[in-house]
Structure formats: C-alpha cells, structure tokens
XYZ file of N, CA, C and O in Angstrom:
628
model
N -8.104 20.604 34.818
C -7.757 19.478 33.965
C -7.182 20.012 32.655
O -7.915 20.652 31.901
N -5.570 19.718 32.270
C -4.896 20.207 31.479
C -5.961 19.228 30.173
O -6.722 18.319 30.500
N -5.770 19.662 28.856
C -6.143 19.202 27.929
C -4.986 18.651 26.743
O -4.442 19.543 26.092
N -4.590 17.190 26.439
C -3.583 17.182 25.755
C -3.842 16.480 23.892
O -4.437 15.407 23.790
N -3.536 16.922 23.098
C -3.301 16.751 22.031
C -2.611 15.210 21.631
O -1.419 14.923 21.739
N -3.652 14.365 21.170
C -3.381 13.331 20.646
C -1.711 13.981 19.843
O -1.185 15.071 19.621
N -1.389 12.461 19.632
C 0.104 12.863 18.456
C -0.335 12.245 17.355
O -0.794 11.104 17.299
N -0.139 13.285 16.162
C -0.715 13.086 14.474
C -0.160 11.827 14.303
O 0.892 11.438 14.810
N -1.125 11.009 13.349
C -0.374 9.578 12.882
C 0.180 9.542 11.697
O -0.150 10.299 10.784
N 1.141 8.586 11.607
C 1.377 8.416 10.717
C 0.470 7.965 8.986
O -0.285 6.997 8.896
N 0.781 8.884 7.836
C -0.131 8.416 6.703
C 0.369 8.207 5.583
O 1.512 8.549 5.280
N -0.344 7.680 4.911
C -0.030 6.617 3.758
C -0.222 7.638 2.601
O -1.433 7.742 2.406
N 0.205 8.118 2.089
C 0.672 9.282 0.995
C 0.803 8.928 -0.486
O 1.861 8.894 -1.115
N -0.834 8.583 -1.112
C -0.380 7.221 -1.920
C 0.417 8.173 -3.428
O 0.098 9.349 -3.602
N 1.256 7.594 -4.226
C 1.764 7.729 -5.489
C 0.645 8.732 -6.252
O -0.573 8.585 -6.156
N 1.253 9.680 -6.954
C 0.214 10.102 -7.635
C 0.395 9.728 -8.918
O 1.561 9.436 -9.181
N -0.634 9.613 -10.091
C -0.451 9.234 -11.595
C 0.154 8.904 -12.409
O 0.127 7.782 -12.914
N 0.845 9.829 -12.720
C 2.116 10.650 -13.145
C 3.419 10.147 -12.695
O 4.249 9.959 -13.585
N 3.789 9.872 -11.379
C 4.741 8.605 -11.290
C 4.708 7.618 -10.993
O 5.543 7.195 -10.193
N 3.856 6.924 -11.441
C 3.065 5.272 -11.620
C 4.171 5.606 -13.169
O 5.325 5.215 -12.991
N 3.972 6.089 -14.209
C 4.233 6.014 -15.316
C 5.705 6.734 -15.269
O 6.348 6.325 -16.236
N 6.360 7.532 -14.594
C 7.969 7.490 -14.010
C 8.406 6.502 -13.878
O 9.403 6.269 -14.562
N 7.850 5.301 -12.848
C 8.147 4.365 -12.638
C 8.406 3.302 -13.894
O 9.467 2.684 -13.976
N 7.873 3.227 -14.375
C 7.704 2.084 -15.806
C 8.893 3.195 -16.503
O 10.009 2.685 -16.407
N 8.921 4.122 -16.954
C 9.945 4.930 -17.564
C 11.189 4.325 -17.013
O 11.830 3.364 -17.440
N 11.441 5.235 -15.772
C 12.846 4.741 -14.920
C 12.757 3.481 -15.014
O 13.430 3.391 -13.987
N 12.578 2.512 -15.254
C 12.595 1.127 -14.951
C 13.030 0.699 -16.610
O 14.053 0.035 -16.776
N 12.280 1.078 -17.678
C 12.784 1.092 -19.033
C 14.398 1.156 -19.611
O 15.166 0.424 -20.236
N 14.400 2.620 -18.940
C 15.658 3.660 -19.125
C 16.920 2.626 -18.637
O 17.928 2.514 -19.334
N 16.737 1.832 -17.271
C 18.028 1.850 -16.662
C 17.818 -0.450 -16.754
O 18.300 -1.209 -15.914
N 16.924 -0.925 -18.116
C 16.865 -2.096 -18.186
C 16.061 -3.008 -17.273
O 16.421 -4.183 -17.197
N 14.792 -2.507 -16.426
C 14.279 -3.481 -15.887
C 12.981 -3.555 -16.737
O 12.471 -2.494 -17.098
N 12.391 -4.789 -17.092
C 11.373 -5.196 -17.462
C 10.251 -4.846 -16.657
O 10.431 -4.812 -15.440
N 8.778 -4.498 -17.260
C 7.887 -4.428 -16.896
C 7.662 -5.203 -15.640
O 7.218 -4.565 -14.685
N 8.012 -7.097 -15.416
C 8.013 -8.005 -14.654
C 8.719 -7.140 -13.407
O 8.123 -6.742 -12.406
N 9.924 -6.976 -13.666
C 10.982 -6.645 -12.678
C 10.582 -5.770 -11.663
O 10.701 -5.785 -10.438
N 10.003 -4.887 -12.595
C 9.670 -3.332 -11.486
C 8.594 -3.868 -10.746
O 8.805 -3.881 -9.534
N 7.429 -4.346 -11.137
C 6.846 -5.318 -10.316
C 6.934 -6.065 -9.312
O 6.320 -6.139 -8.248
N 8.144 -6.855 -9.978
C 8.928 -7.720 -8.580
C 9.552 -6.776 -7.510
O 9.507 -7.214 -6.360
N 10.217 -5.360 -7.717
C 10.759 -4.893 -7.363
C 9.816 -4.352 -5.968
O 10.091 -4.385 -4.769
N 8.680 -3.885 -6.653
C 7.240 -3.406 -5.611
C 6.734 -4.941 -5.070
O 6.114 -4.523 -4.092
N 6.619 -5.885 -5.028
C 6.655 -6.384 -4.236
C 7.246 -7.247 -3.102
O 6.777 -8.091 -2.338
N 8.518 -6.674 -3.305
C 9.825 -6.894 -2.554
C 9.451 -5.606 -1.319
O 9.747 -5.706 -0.128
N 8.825 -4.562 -1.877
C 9.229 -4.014 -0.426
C 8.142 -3.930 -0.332
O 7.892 -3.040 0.481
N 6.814 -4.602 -0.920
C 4.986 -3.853 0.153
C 4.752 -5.332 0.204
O 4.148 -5.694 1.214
N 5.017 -6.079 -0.468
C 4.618 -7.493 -0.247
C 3.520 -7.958 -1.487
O 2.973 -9.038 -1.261
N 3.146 -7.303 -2.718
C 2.033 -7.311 -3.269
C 2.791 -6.344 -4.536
O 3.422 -5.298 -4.378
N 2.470 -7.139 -5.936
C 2.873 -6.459 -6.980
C 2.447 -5.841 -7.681
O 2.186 -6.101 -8.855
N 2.199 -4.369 -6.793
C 0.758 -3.301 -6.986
C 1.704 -1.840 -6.939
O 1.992 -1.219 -5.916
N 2.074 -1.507 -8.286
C 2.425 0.028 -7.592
C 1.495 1.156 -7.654
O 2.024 2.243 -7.886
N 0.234 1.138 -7.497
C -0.868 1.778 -7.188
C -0.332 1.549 -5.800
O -0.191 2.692 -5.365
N 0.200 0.351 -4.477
C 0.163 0.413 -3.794
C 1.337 1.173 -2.530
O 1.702 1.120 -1.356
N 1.540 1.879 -3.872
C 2.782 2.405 -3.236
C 2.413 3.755 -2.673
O 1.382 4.366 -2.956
N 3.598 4.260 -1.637
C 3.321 5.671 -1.222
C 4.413 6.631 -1.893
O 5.108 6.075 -2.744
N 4.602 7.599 -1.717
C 5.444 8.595 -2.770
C 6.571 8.191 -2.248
O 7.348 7.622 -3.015
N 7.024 8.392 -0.636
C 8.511 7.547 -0.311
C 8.694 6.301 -0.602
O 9.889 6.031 -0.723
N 7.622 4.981 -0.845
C 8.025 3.512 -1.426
C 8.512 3.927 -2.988
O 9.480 3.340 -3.472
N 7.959 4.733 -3.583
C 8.268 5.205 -5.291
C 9.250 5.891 -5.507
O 9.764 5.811 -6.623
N 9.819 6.786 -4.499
C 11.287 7.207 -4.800
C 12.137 6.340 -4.115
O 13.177 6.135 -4.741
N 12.083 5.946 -3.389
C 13.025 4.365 -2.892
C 13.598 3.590 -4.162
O 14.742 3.285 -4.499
N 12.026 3.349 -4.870
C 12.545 2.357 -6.348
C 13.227 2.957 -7.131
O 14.264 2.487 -7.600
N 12.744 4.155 -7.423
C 13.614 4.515 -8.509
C 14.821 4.868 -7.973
O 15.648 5.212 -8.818
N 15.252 4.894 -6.615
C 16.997 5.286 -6.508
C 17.313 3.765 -6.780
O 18.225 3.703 -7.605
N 16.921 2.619 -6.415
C 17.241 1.418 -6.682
C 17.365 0.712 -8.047
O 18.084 -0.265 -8.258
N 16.591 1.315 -8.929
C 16.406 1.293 -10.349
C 17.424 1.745 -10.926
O 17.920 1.250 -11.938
N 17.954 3.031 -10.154
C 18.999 4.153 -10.762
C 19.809 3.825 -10.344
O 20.678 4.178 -11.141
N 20.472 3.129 -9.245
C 21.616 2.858 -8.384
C 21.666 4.180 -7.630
O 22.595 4.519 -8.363
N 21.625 4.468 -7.412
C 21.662 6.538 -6.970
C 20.977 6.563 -5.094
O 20.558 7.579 -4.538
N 21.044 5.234 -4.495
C 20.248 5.403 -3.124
C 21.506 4.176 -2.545
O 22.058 3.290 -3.197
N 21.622 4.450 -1.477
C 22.613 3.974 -0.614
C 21.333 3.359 0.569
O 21.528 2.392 1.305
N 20.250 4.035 0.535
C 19.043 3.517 1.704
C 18.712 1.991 1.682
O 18.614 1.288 0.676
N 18.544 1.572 3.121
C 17.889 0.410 2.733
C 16.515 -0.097 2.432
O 16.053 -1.158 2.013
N 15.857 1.494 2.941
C 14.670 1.236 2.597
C 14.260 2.388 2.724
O 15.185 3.123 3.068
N 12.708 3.240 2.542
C 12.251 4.331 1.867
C 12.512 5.377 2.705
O 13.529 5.111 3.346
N 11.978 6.644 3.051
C 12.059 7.844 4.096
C 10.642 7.570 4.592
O 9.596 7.368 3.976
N 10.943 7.628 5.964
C 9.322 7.217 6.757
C 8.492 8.168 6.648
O 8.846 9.347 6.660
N 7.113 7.729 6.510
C 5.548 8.230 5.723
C 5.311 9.709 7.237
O 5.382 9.823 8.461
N 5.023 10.497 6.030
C 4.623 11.628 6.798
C 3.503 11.396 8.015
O 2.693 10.471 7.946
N 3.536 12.247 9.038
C 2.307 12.764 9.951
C 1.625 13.442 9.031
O 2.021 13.975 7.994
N 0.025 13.340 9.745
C -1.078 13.828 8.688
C -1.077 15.310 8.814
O -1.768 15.883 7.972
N -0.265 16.289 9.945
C -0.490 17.427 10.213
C 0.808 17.776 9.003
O 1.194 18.942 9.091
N 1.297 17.202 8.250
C 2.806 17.567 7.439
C 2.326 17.546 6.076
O 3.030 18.194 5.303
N 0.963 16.773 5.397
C 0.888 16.923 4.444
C -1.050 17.451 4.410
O -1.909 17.479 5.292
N -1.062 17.768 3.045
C -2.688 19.409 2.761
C -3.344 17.880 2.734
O -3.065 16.780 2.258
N -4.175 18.370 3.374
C -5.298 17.179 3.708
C -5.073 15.734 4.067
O -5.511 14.713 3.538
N -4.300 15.904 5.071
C -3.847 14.523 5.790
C -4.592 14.087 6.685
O -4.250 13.124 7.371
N -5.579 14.621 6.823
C -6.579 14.154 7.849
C -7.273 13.254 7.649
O -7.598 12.348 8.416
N -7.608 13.476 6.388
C -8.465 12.354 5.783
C -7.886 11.079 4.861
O -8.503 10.239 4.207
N -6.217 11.306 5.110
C -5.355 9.958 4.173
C -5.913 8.418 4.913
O -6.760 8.292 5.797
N -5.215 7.474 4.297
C -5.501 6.802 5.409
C -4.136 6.393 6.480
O -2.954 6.736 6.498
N -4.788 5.694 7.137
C -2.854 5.571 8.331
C -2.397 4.824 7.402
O -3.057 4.188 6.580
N -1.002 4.897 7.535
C 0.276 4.078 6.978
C 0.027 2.609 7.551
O -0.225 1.590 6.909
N 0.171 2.779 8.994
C -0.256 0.805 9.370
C -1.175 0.181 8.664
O -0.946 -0.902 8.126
N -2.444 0.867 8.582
C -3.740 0.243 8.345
C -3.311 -0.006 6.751
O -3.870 -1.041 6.391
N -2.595 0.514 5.767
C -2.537 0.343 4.271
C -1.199 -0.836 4.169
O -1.158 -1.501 3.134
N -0.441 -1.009 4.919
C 0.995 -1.893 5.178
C 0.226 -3.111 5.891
O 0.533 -4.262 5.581
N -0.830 -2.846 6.901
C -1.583 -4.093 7.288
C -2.457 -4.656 6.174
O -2.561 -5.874 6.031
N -2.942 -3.988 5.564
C -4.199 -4.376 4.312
C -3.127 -5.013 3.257
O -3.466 -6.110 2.811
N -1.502 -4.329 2.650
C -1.375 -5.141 1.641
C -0.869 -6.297 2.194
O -0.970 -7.239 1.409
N -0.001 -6.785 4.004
C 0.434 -7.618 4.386
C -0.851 -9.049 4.002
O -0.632 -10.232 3.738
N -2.360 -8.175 4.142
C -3.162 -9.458 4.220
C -3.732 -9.669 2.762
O -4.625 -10.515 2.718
N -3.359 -9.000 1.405
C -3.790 -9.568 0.134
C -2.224 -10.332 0.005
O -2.338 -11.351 -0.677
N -0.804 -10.109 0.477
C -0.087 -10.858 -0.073
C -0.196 -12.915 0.832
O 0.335 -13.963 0.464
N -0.857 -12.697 1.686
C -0.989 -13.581 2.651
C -2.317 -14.822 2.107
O -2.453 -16.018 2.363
N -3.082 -13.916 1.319
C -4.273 -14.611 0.563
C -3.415 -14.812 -0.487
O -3.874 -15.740 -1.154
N -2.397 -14.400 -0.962
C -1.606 -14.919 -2.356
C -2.598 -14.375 -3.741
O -2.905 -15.077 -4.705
N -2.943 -13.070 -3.536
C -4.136 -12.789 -4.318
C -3.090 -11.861 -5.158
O -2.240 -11.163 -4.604
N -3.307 -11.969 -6.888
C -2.824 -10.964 -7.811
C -3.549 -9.743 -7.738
O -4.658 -9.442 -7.297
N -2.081 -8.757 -8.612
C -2.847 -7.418 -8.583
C -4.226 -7.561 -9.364
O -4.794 -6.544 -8.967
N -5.119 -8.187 -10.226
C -5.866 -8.143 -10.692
C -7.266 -8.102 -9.765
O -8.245 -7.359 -9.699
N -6.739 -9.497 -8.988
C -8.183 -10.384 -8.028
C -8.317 -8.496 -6.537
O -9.261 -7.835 -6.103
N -6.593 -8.440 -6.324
C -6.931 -7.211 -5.618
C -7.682 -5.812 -5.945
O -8.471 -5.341 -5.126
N -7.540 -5.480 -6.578
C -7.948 -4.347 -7.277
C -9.484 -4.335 -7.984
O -10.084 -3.286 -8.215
N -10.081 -5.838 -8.324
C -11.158 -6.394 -8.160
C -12.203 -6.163 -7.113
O -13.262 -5.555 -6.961
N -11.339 -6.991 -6.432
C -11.650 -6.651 -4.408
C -12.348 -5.590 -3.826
O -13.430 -5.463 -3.252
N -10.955 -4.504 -4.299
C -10.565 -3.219 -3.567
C -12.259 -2.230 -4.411
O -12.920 -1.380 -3.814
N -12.553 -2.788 -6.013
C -13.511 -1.919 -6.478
C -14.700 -2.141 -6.277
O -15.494 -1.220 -6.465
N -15.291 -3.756 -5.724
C -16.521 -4.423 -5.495
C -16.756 -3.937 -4.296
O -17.752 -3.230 -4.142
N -15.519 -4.336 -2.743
C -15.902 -4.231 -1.755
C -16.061 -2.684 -1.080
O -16.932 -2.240 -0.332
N -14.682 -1.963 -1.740
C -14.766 -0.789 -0.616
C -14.871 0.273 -1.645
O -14.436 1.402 -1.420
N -15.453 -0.063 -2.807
C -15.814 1.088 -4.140
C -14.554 1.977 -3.976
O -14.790 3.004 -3.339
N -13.521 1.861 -4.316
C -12.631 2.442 -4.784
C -11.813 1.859 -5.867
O -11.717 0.640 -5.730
N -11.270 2.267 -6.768
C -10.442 2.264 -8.041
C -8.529 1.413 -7.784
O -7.986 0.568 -8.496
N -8.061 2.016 -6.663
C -6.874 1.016 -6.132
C -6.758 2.442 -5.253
O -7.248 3.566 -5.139
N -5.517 1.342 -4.605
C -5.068 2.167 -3.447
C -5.346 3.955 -3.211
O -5.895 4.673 -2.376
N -4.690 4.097 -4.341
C -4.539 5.365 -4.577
C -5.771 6.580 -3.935
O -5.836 7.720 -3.476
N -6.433 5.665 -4.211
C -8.388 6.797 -3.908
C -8.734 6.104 -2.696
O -9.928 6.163 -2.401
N -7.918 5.408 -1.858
C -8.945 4.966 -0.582
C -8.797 6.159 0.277
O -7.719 6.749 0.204
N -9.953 6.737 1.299
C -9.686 7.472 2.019
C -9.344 6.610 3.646
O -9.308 5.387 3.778
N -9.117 7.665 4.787
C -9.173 6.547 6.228
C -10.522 5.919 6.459
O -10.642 4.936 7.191
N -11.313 6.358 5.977
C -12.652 5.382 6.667
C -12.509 4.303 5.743
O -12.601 3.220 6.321
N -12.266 4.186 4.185
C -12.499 2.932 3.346
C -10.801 2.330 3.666
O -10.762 1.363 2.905
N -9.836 2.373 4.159
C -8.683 1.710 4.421
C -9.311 1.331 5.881
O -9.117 0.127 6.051
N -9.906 1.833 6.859
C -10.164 1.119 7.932
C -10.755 0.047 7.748
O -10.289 -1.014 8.163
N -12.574 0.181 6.695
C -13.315 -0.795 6.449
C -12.605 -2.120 5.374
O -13.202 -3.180 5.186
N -11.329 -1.813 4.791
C -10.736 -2.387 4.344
C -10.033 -3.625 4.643
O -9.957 -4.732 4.109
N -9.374 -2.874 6.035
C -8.546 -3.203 6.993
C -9.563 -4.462 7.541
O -9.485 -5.637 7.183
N -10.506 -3.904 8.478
C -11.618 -5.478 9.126
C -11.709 -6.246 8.087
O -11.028 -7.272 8.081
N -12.489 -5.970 7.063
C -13.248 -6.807 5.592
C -12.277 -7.846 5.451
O -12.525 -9.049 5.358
N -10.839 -7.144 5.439
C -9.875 -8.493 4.900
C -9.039 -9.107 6.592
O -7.960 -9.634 6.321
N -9.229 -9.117 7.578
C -9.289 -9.316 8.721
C -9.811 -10.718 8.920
O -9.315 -11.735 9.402
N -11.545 -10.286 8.127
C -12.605 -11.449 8.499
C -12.085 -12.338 7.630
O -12.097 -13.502 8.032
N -11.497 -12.085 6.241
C -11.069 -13.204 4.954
C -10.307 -13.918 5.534
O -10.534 -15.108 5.754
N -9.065 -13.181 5.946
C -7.907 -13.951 6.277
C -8.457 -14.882 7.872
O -8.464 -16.112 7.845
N -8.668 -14.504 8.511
C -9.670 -15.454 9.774
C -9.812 -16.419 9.340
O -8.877 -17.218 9.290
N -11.412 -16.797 8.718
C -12.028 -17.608 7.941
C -10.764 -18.587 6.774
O -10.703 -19.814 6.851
N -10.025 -17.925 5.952
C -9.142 -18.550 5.489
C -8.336 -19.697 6.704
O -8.266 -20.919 6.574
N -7.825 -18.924 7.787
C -7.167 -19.673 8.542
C -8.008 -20.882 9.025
O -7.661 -22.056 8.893
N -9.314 -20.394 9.679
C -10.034 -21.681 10.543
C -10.217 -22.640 9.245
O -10.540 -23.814 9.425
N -10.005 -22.126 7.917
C -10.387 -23.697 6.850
C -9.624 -24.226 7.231
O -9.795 -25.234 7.916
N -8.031 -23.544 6.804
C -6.395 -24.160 6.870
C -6.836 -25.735 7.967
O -6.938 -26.950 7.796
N -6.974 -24.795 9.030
C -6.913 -25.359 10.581
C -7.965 -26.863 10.252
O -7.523 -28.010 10.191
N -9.131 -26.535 10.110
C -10.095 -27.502 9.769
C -9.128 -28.969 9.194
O -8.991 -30.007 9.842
N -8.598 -28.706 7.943
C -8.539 -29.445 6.903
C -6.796 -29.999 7.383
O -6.336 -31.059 6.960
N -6.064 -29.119 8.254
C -5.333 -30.437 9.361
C -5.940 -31.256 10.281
O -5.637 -32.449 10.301
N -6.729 -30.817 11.026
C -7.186 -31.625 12.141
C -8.058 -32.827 11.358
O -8.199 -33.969 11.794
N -8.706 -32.218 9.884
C -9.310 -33.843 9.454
C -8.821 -34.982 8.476
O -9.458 -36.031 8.382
C-alpha cells in the first residue's frame, strides 16, 4: 500500500503591522480618504477591516491606490508548505468564508473585532491561528443559521 501525501492548502497570510499603516500612507499620498481605503477593503473581502486582509489583498490595494496594477484582483494566497510556519496559518477559505459571514450579518469593523476578541480571544484577524479561524468559522455558521430561521420565521408570520 503506496502512501500518498495530502496536497498543502491553501493559507491566509494575514497583513503584517507595518503595512496596515502603508496602507493609510499610500492611500494619503495618492488622495484617498481614510473612508475610501476602507471602502476600497471592502470591495474586495466584503467587510471594512484591513486587519482583514492578507499580504496579496494589501498589495492589490495599493497598486490600485497607485494606479501601477493592471490585475483584476490580488496574486493567489500561498500553500502552507511556501510560507515559515504555514502550518499553523489559518486556510484562506475558512478566513474568505468567516469575513463572507460578518459582511452578511451587516456587522461593522467595530461589532467584528468585538466578536473576534470575546468569542475566539484574539485581537483581529491578524493573530487568529487554524484552530481559532476554524472555531470561528462554525461559531459564525451557527449566527448566521439562527439569523436566517428568524428571517424565515417573521415571513411565514
């Protein structure tokens, strides 16, 4: 019995510090408002969080900021065997599924990041590892559920 090697997944490579505050710079420099760059991040994650960004969603913006990117959208998120301690990132789906379901609750970066520090004790995106983006992932699973069966409820009565 040959033995075969799962294939590395894809991971979520979040922004580090340092260009959280590039970002607001480049965005200064080339005339977008604080608002804008905002709007800008949640044009492509769905949620106006650039904590929620990954290092390819953050150089995406700033070629878009800069005019300097012809892309339509970012360079796809590394395999975990491509970046130093990718084992423990979390997957790219599971963090693109988690912000699909705070923009779906219509929840601000505030109420999220709230959320993100009560429920799964982390600070924002940035510090979740794969086990707290998984437990992330269900936690807001069960919200959005429950959200729906109200929806549902409150047509049928």
């Amino acid at each position: 019995m040959e033995l075969t090697m799962k294939r590395p997944i894809k991971v979520f490579e979040p922004i580090p510090k340092q260009l959280i505050k590039s970002l607001h710079f480049q965005g200064r420099k080339h005339g977008f408002s604080q608002d804008e760059v905002y709007r800008l991040a949640a044009d492509l994650t769905g949620i106006p969080s650039l904590t929620a960004l990954s290092k390819q969603e953050e150089l995406f913006m700033i070629g878009k900021m800069t005019g300097q990117t012809v892309r339509t959208g970012p360079l796809p998120p590394p395999r975990e065997n491509e970046v130093e301690g990718g084992e423990t990132l979390p997957s790219h789906y599971h963090v693109m599924d988690i912000r699909l379901m705070f923009r779906d609750l219509g929840w601000s970066k505030e109420e999220i990041k709230g959320w993100l520090e009560k429920w799964i004790k982390v600070e924002d995106f940035r510090t979740m590892d794969r086990k707290q983006a998984q437990k992330a992932y269900y936690a807001l699973g069960k919200i959005v559920e429950r959200k729906k069966g109200g929806a549902e409820e409150q047509d049928n009565g």
